[in-house]
Structures are given as structure tokens and as C-alpha cells.
PDB file of C-alpha atoms in Angstrom:
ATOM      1  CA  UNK A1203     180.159 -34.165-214.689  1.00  0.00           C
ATOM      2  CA  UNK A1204     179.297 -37.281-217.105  1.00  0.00           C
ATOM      3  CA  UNK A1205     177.527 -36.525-220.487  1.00  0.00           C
ATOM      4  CA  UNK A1206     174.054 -38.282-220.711  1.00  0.00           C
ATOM      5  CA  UNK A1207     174.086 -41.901-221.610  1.00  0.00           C
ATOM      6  CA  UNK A1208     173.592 -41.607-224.962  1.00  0.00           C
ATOM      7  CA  UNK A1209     177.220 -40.157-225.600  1.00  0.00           C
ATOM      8  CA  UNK A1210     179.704 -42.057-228.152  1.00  0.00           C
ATOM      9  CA  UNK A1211     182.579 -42.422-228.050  1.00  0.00           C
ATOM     10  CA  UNK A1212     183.326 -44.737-230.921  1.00  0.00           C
ATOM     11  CA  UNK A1213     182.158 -43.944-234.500  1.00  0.00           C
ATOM     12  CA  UNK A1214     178.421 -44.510-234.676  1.00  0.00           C
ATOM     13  CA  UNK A1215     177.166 -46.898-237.584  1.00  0.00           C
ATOM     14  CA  UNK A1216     175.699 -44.647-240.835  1.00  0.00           C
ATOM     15  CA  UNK A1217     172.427 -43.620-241.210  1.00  0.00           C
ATOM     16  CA  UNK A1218     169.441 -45.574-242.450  1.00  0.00           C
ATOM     17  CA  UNK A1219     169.114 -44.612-246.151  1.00  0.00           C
ATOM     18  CA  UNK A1220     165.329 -45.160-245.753  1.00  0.00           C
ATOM     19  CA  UNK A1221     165.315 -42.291-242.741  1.00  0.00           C
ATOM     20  CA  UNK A1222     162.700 -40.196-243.960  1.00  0.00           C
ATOM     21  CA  UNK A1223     164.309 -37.187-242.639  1.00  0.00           C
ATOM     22  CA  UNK A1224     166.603 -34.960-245.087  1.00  0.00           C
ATOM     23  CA  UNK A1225     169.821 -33.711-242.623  1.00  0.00           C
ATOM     24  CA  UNK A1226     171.239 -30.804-241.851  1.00  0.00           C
ATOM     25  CA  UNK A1227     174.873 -29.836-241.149  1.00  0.00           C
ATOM     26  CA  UNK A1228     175.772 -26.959-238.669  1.00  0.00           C
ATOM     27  CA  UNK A1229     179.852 -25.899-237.876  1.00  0.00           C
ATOM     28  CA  UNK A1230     179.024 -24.057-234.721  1.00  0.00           C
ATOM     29  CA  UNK A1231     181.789 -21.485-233.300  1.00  0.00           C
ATOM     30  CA  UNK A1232     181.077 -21.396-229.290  1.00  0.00           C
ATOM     31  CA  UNK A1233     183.607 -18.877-228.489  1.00  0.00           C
ATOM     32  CA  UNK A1234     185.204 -18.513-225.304  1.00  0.00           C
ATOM     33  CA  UNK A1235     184.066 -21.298-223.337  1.00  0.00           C
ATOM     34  CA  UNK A1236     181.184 -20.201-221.346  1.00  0.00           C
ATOM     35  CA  UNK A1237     177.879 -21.025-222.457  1.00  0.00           C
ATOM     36  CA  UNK A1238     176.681 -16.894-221.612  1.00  0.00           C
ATOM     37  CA  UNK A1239     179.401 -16.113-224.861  1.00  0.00           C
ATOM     38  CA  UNK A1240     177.447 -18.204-227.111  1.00  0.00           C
ATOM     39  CA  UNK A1241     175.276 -16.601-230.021  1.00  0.00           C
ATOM     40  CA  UNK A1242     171.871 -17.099-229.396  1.00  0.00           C
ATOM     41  CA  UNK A1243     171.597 -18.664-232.880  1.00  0.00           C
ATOM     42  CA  UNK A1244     174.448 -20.618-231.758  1.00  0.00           C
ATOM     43  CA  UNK A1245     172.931 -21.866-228.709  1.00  0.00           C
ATOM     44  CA  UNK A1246     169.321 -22.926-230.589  1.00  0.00           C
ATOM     45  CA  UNK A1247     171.112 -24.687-232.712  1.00  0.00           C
ATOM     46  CA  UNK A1248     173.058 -26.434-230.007  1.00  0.00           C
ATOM     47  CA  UNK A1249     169.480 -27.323-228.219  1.00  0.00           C
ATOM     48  CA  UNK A1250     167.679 -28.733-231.215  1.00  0.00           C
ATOM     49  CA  UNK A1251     170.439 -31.117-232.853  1.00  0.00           C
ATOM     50  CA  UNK A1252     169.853 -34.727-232.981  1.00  0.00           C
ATOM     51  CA  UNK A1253     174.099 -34.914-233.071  1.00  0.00           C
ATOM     52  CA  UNK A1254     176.448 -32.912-231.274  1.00  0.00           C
ATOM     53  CA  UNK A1255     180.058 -33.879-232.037  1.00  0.00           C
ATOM     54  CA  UNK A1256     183.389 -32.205-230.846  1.00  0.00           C
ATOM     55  CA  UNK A1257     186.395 -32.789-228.741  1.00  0.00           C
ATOM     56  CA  UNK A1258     186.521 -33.093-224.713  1.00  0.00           C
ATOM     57  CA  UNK A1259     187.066 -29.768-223.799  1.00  0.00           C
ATOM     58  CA  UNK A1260     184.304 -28.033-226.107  1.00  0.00           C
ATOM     59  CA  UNK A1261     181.723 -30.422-224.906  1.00  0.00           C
ATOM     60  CA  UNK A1262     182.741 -29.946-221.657  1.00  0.00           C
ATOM     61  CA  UNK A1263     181.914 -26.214-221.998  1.00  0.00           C
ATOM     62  CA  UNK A1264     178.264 -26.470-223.234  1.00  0.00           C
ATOM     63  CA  UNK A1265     177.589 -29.753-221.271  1.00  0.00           C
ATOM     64  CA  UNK A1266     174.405 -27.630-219.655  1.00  0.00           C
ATOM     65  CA  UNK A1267     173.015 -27.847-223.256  1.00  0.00           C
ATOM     66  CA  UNK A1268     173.210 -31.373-223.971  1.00  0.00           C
ATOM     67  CA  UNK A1269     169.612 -33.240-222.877  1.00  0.00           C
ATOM     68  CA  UNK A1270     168.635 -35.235-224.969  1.00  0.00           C
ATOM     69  CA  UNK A1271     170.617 -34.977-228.374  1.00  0.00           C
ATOM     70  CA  UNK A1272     173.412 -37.619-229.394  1.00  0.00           C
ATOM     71  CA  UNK A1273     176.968 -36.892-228.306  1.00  0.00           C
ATOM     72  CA  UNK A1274     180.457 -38.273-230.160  1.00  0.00           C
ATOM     73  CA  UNK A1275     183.259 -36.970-228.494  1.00  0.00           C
ATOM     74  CA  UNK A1276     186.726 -37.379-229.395  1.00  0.00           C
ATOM     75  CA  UNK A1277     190.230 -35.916-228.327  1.00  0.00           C
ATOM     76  CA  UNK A1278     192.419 -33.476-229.585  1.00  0.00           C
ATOM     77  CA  UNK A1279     194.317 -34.581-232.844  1.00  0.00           C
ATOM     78  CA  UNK A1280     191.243 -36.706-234.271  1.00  0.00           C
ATOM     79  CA  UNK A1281     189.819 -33.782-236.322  1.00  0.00           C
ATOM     80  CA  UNK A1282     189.479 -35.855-239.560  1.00  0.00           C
ATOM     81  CA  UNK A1283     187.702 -38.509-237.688  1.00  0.00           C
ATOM     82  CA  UNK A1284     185.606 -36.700-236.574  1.00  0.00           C
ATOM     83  CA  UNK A1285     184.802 -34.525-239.574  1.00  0.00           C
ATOM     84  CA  UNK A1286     184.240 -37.345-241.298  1.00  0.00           C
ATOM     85  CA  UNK A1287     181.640 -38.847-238.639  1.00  0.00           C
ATOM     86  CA  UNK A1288     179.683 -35.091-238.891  1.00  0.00           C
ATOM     87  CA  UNK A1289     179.868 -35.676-242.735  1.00  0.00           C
ATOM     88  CA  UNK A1290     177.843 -39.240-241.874  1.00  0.00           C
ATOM     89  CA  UNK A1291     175.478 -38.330-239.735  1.00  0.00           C
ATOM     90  CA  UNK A1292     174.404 -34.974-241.437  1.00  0.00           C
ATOM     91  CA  UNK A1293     173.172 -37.415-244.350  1.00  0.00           C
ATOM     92  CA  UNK A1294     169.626 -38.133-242.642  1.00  0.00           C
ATOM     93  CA  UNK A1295     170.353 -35.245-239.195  1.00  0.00           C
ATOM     94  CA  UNK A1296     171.008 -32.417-237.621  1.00  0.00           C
ATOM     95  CA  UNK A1297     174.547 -32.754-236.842  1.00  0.00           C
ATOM     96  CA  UNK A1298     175.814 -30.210-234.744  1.00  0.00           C
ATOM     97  CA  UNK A1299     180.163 -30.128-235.172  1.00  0.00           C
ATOM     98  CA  UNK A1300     181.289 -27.475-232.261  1.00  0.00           C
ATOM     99  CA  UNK A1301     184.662 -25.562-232.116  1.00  0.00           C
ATOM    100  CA  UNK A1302     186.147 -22.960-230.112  1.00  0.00           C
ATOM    101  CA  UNK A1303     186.053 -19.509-230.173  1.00  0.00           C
ATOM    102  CA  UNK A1304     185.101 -19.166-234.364  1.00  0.00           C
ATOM    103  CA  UNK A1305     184.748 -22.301-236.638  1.00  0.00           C
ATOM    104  CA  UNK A1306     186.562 -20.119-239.331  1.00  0.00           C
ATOM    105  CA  UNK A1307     189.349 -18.917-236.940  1.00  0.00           C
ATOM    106  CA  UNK A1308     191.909 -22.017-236.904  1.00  0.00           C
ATOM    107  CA  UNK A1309     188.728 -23.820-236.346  1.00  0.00           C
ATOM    108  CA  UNK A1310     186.784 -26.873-237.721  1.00  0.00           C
ATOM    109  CA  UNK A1311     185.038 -25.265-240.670  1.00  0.00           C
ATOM    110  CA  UNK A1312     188.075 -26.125-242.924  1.00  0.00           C
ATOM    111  CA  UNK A1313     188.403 -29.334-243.236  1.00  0.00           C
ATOM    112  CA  UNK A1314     184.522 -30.303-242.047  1.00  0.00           C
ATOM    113  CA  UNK A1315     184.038 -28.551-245.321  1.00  0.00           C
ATOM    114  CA  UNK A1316     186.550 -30.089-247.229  1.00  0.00           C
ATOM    115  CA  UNK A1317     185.098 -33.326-246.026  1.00  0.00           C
ATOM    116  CA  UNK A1318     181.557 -32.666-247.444  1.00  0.00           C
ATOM    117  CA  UNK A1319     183.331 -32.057-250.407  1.00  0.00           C
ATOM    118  CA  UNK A1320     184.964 -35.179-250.673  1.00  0.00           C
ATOM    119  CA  UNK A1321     182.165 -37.349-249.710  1.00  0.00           C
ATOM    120  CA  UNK A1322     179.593 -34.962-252.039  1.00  0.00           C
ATOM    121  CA  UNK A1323     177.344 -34.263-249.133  1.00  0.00           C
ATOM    122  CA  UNK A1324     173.867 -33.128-250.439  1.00  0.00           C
ATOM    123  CA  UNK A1325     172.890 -31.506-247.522  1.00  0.00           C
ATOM    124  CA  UNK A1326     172.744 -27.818-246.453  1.00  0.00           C
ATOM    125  CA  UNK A1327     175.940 -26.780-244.252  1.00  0.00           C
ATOM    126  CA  UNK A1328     175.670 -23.763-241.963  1.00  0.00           C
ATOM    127  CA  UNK A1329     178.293 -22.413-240.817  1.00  0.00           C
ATOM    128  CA  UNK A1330     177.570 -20.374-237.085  1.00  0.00           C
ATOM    129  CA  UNK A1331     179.665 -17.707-236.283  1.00  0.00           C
ATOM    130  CA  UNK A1332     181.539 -17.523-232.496  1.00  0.00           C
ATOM    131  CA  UNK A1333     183.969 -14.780-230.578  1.00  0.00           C
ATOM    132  CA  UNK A1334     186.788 -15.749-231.628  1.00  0.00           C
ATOM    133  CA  UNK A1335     190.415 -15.544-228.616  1.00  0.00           C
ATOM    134  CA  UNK A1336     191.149 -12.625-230.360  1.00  0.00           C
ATOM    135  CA  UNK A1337     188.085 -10.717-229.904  1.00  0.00           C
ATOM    136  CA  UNK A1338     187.713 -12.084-226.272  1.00  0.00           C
ATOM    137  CA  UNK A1339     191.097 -10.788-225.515  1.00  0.00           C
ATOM    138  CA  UNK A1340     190.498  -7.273-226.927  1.00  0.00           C
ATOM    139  CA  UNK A1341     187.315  -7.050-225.235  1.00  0.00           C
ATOM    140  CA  UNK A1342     189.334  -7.991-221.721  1.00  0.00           C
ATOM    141  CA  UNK A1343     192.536  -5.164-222.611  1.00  0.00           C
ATOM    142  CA  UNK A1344     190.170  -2.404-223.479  1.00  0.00           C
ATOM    143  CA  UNK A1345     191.063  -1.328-226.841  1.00  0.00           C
ATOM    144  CA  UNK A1346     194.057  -2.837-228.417  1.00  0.00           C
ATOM    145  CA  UNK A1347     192.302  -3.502-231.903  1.00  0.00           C
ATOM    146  CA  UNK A1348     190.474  -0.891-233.878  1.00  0.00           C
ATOM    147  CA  UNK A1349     192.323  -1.040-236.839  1.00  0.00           C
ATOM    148  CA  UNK A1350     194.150  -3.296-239.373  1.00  0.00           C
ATOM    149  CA  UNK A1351     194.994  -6.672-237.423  1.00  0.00           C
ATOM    150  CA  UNK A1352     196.927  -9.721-238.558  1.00  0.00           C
ATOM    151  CA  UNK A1353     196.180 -13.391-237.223  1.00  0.00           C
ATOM    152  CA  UNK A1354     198.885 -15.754-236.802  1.00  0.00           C
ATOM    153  CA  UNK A1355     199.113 -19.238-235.364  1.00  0.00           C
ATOM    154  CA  UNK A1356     202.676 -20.354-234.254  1.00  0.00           C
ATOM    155  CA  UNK A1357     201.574 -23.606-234.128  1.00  0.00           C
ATOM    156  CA  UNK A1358     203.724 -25.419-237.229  1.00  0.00           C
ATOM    157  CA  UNK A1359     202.151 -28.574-237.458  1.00  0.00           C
ATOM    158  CA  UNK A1360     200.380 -28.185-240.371  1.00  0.00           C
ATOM    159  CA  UNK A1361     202.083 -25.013-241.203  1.00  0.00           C
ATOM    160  CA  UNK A1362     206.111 -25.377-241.431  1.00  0.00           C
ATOM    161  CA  UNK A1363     207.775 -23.122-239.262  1.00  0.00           C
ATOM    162  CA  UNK A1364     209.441 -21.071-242.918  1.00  0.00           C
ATOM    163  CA  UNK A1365     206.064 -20.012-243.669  1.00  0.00           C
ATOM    164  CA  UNK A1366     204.691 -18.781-239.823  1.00  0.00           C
ATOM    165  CA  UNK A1367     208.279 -17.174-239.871  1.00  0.00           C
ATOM    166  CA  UNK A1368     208.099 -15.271-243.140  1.00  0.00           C
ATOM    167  CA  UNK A1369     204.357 -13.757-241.777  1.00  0.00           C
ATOM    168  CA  UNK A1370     205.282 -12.508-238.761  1.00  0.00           C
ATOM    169  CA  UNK A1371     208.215 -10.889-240.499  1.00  0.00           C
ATOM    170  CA  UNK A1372     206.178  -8.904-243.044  1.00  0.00           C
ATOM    171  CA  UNK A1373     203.435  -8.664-240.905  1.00  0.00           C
ATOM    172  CA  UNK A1374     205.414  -6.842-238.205  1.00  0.00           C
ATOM    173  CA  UNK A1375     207.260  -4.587-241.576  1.00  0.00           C
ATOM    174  CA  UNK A1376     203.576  -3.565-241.750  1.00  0.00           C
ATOM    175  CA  UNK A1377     203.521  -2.527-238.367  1.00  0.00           C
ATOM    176  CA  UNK A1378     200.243  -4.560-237.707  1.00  0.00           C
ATOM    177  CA  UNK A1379     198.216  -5.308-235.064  1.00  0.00           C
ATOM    178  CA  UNK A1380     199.631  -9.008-234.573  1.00  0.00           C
ATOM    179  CA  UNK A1381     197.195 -11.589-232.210  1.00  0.00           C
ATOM    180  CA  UNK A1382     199.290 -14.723-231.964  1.00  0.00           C
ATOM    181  CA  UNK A1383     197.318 -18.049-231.486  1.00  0.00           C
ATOM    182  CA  UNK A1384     198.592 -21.341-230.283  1.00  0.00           C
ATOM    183  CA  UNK A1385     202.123 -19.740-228.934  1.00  0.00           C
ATOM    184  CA  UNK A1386     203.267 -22.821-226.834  1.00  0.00           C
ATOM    185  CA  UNK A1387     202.134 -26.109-226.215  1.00  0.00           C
ATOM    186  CA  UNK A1388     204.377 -29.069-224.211  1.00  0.00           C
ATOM    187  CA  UNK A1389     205.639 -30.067-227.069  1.00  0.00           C
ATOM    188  CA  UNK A1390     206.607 -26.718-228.481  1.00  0.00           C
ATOM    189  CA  UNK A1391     208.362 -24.710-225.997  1.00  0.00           C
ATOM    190  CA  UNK A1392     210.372 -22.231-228.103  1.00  0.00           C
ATOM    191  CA  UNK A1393     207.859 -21.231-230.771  1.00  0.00           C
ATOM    192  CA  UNK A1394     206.575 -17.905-228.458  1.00  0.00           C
ATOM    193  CA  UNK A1395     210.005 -16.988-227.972  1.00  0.00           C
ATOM    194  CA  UNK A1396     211.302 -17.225-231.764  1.00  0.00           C
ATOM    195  CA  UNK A1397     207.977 -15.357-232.725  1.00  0.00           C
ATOM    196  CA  UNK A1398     209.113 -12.146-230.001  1.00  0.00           C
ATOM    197  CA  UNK A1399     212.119 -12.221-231.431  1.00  0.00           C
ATOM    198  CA  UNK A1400     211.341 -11.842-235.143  1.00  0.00           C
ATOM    199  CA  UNK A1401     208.861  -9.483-233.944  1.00  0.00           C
ATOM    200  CA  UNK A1402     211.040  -7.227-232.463  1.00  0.00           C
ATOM    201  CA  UNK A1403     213.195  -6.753-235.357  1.00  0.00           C
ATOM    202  CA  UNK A1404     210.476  -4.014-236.388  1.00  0.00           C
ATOM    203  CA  UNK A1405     208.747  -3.121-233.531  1.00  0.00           C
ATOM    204  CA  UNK A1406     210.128  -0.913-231.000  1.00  0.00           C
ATOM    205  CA  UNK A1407     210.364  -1.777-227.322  1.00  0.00           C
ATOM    206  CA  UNK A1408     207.322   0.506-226.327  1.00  0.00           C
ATOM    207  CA  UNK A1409     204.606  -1.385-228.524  1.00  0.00           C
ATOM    208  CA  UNK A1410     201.828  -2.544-225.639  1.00  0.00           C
ATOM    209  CA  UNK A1411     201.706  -6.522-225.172  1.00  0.00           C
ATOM    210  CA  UNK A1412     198.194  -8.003-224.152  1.00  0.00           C
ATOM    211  CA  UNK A1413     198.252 -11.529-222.605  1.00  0.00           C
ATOM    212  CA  UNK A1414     195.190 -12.917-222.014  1.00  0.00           C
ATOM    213  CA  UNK A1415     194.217 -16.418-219.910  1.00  0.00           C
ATOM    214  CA  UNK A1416     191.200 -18.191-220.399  1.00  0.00           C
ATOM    215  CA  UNK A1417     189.292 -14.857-221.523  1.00  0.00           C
ATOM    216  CA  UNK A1418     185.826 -14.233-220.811  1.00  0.00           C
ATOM    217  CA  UNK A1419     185.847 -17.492-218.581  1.00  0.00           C
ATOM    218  CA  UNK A1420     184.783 -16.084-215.093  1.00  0.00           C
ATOM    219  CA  UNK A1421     186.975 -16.706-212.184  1.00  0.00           C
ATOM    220  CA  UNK A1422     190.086 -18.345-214.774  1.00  0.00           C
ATOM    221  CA  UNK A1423     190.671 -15.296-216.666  1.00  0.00           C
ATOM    222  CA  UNK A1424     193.931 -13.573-215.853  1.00  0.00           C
ATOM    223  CA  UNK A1425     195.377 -11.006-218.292  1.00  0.00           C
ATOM    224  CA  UNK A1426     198.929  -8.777-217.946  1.00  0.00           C
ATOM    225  CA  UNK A1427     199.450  -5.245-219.908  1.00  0.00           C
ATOM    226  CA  UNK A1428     203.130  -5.262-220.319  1.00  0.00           C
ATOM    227  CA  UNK A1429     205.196  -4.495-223.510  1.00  0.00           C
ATOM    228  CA  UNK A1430     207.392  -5.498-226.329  1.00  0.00           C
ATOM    229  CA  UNK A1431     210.665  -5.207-224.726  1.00  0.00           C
ATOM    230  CA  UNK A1432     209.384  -6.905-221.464  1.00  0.00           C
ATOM    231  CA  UNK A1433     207.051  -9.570-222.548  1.00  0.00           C
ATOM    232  CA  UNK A1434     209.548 -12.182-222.206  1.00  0.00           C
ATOM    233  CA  UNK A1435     209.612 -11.890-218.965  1.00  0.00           C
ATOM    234  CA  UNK A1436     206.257 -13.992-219.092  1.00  0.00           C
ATOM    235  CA  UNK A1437     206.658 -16.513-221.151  1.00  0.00           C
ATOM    236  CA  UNK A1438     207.105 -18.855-218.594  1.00  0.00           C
ATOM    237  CA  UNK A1439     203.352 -17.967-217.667  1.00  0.00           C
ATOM    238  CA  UNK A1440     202.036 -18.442-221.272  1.00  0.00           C
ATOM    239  CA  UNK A1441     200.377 -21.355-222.690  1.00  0.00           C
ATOM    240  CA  UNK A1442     197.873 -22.803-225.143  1.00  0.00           C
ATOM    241  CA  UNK A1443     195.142 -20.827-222.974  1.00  0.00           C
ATOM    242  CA  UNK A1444     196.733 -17.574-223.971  1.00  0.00           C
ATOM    243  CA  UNK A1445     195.410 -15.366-226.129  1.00  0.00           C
ATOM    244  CA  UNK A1446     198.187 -12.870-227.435  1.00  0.00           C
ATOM    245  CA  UNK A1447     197.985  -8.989-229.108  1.00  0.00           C
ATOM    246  CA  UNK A1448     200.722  -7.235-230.020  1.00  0.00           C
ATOM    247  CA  UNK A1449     199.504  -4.023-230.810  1.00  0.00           C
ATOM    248  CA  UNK A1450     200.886  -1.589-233.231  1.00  0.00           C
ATOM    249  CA  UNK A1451     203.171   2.033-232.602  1.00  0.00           C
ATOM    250  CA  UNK A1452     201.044   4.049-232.319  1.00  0.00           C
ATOM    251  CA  UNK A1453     199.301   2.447-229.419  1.00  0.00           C
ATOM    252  CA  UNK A1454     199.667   2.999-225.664  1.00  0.00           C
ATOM    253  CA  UNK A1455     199.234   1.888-222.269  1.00  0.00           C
ATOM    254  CA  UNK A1456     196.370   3.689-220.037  1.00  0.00           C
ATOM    255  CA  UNK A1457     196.916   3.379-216.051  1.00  0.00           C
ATOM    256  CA  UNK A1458     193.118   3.838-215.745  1.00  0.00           C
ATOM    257  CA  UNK A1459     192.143   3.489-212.065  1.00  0.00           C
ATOM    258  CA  UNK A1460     190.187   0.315-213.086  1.00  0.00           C
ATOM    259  CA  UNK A1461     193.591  -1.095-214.274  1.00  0.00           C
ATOM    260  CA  UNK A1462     195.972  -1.049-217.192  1.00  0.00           C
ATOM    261  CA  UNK A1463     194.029  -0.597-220.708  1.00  0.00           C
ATOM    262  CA  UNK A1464     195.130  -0.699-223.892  1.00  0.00           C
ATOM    263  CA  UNK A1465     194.511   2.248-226.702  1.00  0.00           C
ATOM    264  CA  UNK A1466     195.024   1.829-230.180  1.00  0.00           C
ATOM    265  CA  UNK A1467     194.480   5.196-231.769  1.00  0.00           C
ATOM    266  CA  UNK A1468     192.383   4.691-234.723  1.00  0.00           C
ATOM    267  CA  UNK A1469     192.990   8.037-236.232  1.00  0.00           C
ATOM    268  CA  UNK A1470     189.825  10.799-234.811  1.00  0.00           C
ATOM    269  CA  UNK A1471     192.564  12.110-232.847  1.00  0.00           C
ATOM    270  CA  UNK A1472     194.055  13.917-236.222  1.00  0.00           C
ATOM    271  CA  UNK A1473     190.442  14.894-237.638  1.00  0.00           C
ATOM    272  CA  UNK A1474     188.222  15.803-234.426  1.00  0.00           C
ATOM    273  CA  UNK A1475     189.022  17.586-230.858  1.00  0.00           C
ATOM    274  CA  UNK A1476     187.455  15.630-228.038  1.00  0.00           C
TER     275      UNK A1476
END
């Protein structure tokens, strides 16, 4: 469905100096996708701004929010752009910059910030937290992460593939809990596989594997409980909408009657008798 007619979709013109009204900046984390995940901070927020900017797909998501306020929308790969149009418009509004899951987590707090920096924005900046994919995967495998975790994107470009390489190595020495983000994309088809691989070389074959589609998003969420030594066998089935734990050796696999859940042990087991 169409945004309202006041949506953008080319930079809007700055600000009148003379607005009387002193801005506000928000970086608002909507998590999943669904508008029932969001914070309720996160939705009032959403409600009352003047500007809401973000890409396609996150707009898409909270489109039963958007009345009244301004929208700038832009695609995937104009971050900057549009971090820099948030940066304008928070001046003399409430400008509203959305990202998914948590603005922190590989999100658009970064470089939103970094922006205000640059321009020396003299406005407040809030920062709004959201569930982040890793979170709304856990939630979906049952317990796969109650103890020390490790987040790693295997997207490499901003990151060269040396450094995402040399984390999942020590990372996986550590026996961490390892979610992977961004594991394949069209134009990087081998970056899941290299990561298994690497990850393997300390893991044993028994660790449980969580793969997680489009969690917490109703009727689109699928998930699979495999393992380590068998996870390959879906990577034709992941994608940029998979959410990815590989949990740690002391976990294991529950055949509830519900379905498969995951258990990672956090320790009561050796203190307590239950």
C-alpha cells in the first residue's frame, strides 16, 4: 500500500532558520518487522514525529503508523544520504531515522551519529532501543543464548573479509555462542559457507544450529534445529532474512513435543537439583 502523499523521495530543502521550534533527533530500533515487536516508547515516538526517514522495507513495516508525519524514503545502500538528511531536518524537528531490529546492532546509530558529529548538530539525539535478529531468533529456538554470545556480520563490505575471518576464528577458540548476521546476499554467495567452515575447526559436529526466517513475523517465520556438522545441508535455504546461532558445547537439542528447542545450559545444573 502507498505511503500518504506527503512522502519524499528526494532530499527535502533545509529547514527555515527562523522555525521557532528547537528539533529533536530520535535513531529508533523497530525490531523484527511487525509493528506488535515495537517498544512502546518506540512506537510514541514513531506517532508524534514531524519526519520519519528510513529505507523501503522498514517503512514498509510500520506503514500503519505513518498519518500524518513527513516520510523520506530511500533504498538500501544510501545510508549516508540519508543520515545526512535526518542530521537536516532534526535542526528545527522531530526527525524520526528507523532501522531494523536495534539501531546499535549493525544498525543506523553509527554513522547517524557520526553525522551529527560532523555537521555539530545542537540538538538532543535519542537513541531507542529495538529486538534485535538475534534476540528474535532465540526467543523462536527456545533457549540457545543464556550465556556469553558473540555477534558477527559476514557481510565484508565495510569490513574486509581478514578481519570477519580472524573473529570467527577466536571467537569459535572461545567456544562462544556465535549469531551470524548478514550470511548471504546475491552478491555474496560463499560468505555462509567459508564462515561454517572456519567454525568448525573448533566446534565439534554436535554443537546445535538455529536458523531462523523472518522471526517474529507471523505467517513468514520458518526456523530449522539442525547442527554443526549438518547445517550445510541448508545453505541453499539461507538468506539475508536469516537469522543464525551457533550455540556453544555444552548445549543440546530438546525433541519437546511442541518441536525441536534449543538448551544452552547456563550452569544451575552444577549448583542446584531441579
Amino acid at each position: 500500500m502507498p505511503l500518504p502523499n506527503k512522502e519524499q523521495n528526494q532530499p527535502s530543502s533545509s529547514p527555515s532558520p527562523s522555525a521557532s521550534k528547537k528539533g529533536k533527533l530520535y535513531i529508533v530500533g523497530i525490531g523484527p518487522g511487525s509493528v506488535e515487536q515495537l517498544t512502546v516508547h518506540a512506537k510514541n515516538v514513531i506517532l508524534n514525529a514531524d519526519y520519519i526517514l528510513g529505507n523501503d522495507t522498514y517503512l514498509d513495516q510500520i506503514e500503519s503508523l505513518i498519518t500524518t508525519q513527513n516520510v523520506y524514503r530511500s533504498s538500501m545502500g544510501q545510508e549516508v544520504d540519508r543520515a545526512k538528511e535526518a542530521v537536516k531536518m532534526a535542526e528545527n524537528h522531530v526527525a524520526v531515522m528507523v532501522s531494523g531490529g536495534d539501531a546499535n546492532v549493525y544498525g543506523m546509530a553509527g554513522i547517524v551519529i557520526e553525522v551529527a558529529e560532523r555537521n555539530h548538530l545542537d540538538v538532543d539525539i535519542e537513541v531507542v532501543p529495538g529486538v534485535t535478529a538475534m534476540l528474535a531468533g532465540a526467543s523462536v529456538l527456545g533457549a540457545p543464548i543464556v550465556t556469553d554470545a558473540a555477534t558477527i556480520s559476514l557481510s565484508d563490505l565495510l569490513t574486509p573479509w581478514e578481519v570477519i575471518e580472524k573473529r570467527l576464528d577466536l571467537a569459535s577458540q572461545a567456544d562462544f555462542i556465535i549469531s551470524l548476521y548478514n550470511p548471504k546476499s546475491r552478491q555474496r554467495t560463499s560468505n555462509f559457507e567459508r564462515a561454517i567452515e572456519i567454525i568448525k575447526r573448533h566446534k565439534p559436529a554436535h554443537v546445535p544450529v538455529g536458523l531462523v526466517k523472518n522471526a517474529l513475523r507471523g505467517d513468514e517465520q520458518e526456523f530449522i534445529v539442525t547442527t554443526l556438522g549438518d547445517v550445510l545441508n541448508y545453505n541453499d535455504w539461507v538468506d539475508m532474512r536469516t537469522a543464525i546461532i551457533i550455540c556453544n558445547s555444552d548445549s543440546r537439542i530438546w525433541k519437546s513435543p511442541h518441536g525441536d528447542k534449543i538448551i544452552t545450559p547456563r550452569g544451575y545444573q552444577k549448583k542446584y537439583e531441579y
